[in-house]
Short mmCIF file of C-alpha atoms in Angstrom, two decimals:
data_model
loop_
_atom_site.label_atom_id
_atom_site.label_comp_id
_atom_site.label_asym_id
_atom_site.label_seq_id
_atom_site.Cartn_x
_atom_site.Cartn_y
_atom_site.Cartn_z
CA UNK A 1 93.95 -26.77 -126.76
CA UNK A 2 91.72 -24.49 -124.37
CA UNK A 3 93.50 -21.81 -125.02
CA UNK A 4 92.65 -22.06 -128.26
CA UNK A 5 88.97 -22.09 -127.59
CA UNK A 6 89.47 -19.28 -125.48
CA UNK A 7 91.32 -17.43 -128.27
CA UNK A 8 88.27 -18.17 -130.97
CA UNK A 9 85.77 -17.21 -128.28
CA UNK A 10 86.87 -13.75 -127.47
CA UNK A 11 87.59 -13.19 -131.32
CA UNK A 12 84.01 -13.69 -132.05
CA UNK A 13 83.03 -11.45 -128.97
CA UNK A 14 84.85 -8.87 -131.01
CA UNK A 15 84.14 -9.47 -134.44
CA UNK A 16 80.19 -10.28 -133.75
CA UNK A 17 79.30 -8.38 -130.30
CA UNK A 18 75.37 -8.25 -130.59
CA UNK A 19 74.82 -11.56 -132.37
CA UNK A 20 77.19 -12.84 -129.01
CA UNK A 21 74.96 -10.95 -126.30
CA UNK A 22 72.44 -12.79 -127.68
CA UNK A 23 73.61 -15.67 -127.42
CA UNK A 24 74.87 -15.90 -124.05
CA UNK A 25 71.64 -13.73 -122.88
CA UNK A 26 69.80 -16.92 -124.03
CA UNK A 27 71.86 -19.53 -122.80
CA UNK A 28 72.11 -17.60 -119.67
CA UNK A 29 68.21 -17.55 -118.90
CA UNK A 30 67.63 -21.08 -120.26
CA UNK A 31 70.07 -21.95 -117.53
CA UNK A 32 68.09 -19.99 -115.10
CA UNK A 33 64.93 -21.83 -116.42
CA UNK A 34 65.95 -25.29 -116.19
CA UNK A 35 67.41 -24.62 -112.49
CA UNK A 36 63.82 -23.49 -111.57
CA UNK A 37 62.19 -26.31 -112.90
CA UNK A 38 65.12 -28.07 -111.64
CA UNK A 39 63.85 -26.79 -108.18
CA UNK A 40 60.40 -26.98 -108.38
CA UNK A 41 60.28 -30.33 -109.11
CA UNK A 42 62.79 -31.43 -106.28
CA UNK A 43 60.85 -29.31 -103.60
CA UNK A 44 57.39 -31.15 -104.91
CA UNK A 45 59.51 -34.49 -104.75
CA UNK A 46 59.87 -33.61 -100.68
CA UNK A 47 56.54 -32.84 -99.64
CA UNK A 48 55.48 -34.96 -96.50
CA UNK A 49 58.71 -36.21 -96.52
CA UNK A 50 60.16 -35.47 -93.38
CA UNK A 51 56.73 -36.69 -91.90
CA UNK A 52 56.51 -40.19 -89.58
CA UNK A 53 55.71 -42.94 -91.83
CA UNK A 54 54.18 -40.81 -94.44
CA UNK A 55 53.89 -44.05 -96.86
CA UNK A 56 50.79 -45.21 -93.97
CA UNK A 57 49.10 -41.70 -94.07
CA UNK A 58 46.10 -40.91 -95.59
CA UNK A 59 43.12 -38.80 -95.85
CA UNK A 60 39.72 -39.17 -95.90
CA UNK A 61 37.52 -38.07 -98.81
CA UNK A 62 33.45 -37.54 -99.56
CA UNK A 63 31.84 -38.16 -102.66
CA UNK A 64 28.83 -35.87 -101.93
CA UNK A 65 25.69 -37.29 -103.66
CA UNK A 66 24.73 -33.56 -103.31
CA UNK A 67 27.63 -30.98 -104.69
CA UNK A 68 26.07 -28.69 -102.52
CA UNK A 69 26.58 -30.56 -98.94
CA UNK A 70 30.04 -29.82 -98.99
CA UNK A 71 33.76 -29.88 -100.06
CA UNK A 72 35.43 -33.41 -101.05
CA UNK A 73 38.28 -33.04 -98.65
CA UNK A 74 35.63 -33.01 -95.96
CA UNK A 75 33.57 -36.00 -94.35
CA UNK A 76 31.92 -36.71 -91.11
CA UNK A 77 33.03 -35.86 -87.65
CA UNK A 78 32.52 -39.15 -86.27
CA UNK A 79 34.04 -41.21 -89.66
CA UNK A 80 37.63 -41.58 -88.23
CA UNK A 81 36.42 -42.08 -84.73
CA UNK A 82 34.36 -45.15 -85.98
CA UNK A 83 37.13 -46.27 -88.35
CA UNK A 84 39.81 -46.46 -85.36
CA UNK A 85 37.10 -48.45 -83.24
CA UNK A 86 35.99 -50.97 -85.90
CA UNK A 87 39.06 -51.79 -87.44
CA UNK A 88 41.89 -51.38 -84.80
CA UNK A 89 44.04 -53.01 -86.55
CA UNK A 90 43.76 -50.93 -89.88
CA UNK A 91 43.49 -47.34 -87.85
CA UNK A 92 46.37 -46.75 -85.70
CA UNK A 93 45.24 -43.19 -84.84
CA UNK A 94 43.58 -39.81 -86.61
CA UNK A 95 43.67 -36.79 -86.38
CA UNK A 96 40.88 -34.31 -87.55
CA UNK A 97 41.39 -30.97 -88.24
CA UNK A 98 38.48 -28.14 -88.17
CA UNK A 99 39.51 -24.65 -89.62
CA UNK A 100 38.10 -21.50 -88.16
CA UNK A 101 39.02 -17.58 -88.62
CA UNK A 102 40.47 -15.62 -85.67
CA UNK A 103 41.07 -11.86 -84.91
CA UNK A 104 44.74 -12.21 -83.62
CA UNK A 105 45.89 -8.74 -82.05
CA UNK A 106 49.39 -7.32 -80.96
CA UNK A 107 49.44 -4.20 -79.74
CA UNK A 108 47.63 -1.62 -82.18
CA UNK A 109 47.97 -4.00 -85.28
CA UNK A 110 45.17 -6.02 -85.84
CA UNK A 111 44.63 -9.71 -88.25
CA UNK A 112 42.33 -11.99 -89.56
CA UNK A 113 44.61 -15.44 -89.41
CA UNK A 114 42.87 -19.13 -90.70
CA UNK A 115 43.48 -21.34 -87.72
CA UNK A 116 43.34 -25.26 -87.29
CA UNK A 117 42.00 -26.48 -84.06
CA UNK A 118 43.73 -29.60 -82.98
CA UNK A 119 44.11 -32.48 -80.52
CA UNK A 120 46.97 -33.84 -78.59
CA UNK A 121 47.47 -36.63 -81.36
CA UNK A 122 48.48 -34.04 -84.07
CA UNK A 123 52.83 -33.99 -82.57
CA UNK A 124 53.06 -37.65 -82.06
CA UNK A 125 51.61 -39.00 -85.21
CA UNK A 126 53.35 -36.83 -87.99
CA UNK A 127 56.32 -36.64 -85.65
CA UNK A 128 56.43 -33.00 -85.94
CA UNK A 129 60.03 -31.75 -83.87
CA UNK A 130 59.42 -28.92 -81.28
CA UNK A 131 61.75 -25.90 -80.93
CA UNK A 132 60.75 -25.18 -77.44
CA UNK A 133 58.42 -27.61 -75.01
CA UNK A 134 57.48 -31.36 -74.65
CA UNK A 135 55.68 -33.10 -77.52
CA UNK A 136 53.43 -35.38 -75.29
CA UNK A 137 52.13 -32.35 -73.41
CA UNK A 138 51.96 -30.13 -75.73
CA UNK A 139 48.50 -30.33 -76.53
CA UNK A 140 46.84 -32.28 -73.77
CA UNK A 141 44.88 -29.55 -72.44
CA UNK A 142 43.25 -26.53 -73.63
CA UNK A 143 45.57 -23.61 -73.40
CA UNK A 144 48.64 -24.97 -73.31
CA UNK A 145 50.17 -23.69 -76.30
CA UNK A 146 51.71 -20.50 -75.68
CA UNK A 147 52.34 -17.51 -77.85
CA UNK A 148 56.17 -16.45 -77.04
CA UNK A 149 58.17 -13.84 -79.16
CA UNK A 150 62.09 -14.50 -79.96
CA UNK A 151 64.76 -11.83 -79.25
CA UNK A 152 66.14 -10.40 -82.46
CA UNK A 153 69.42 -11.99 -81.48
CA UNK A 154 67.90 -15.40 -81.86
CA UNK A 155 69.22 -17.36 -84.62
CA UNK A 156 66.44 -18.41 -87.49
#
């Protein structure tokens, strides 16, 4: 019975060759389309995922009376300190993040990289894994994050 299939498949390759490029040209990217999607959606689906108890994390918004006073991702500095020491039992921890621009240089080549500056809370609340180094040190004091380049024989 597949044989058969086969057989009437190939005979209307032959008989009907552009009207059957056609044809599998659009199957073929519709395939390709619906993987994509496919793949979008499943890499959206795993954001924060792999983060420590992402279902209790959450950020902290403005509603700026004036649209002018800032962004709505940002609020105060002192907001999550206050939060943590008024309701202890609400605010484990926070971390707050502050984003500058840095010149980083290597040898002749030159870059303008968007940096976060950090605390020592940052490893042990998302429970972010290290490659190289201890977690509770990591960021204790300033400095102690290193800049260290891999052999090209190190595995990715």
């Amino acid at each position: 019975m597949l044989s058969n299939y086969f057989k009437t498949a190939l005979r209307s390759l032959a008989r009907h060759p552009i009207y059957a490029i056609l044809n599998i040209a659009g199957l073929s990217l519709g395939i390709a389309f619906a993987l994509l999607i496919g793949i979008f959606c499943w890499s959206e689906l795993r954001v924060n995922r792999q983060l420590r108890r992402a279902d209790r994390q959450y950020i902290l918004s403005s509603d700026w009376k004036d649209p002018n006073m800032g962004y709505p991702l940002a609020t105060l500095g002192p907001l999550p300190k206050a939060l943590r020491e008024n309701y202890p039992g609400l605010v484990a921890n926070f971390y707050r993040f502050d984003g500058v621009w840095a010149v980083v240089s290597a040898g002749e080549k030159h870059f303008r990289e968007g940096l976060q500056i950090g605390d020592s809370s940052l490893l042990p609340m998302y429970g972010f894994s290290l490659i190289q180094g201890d977690a509770a040190t990591a960021l204790s004091e300033p400095g102690n994050v290193r800049a260290t380049t891999r052999s090209s024989s190190a595995a990715w």
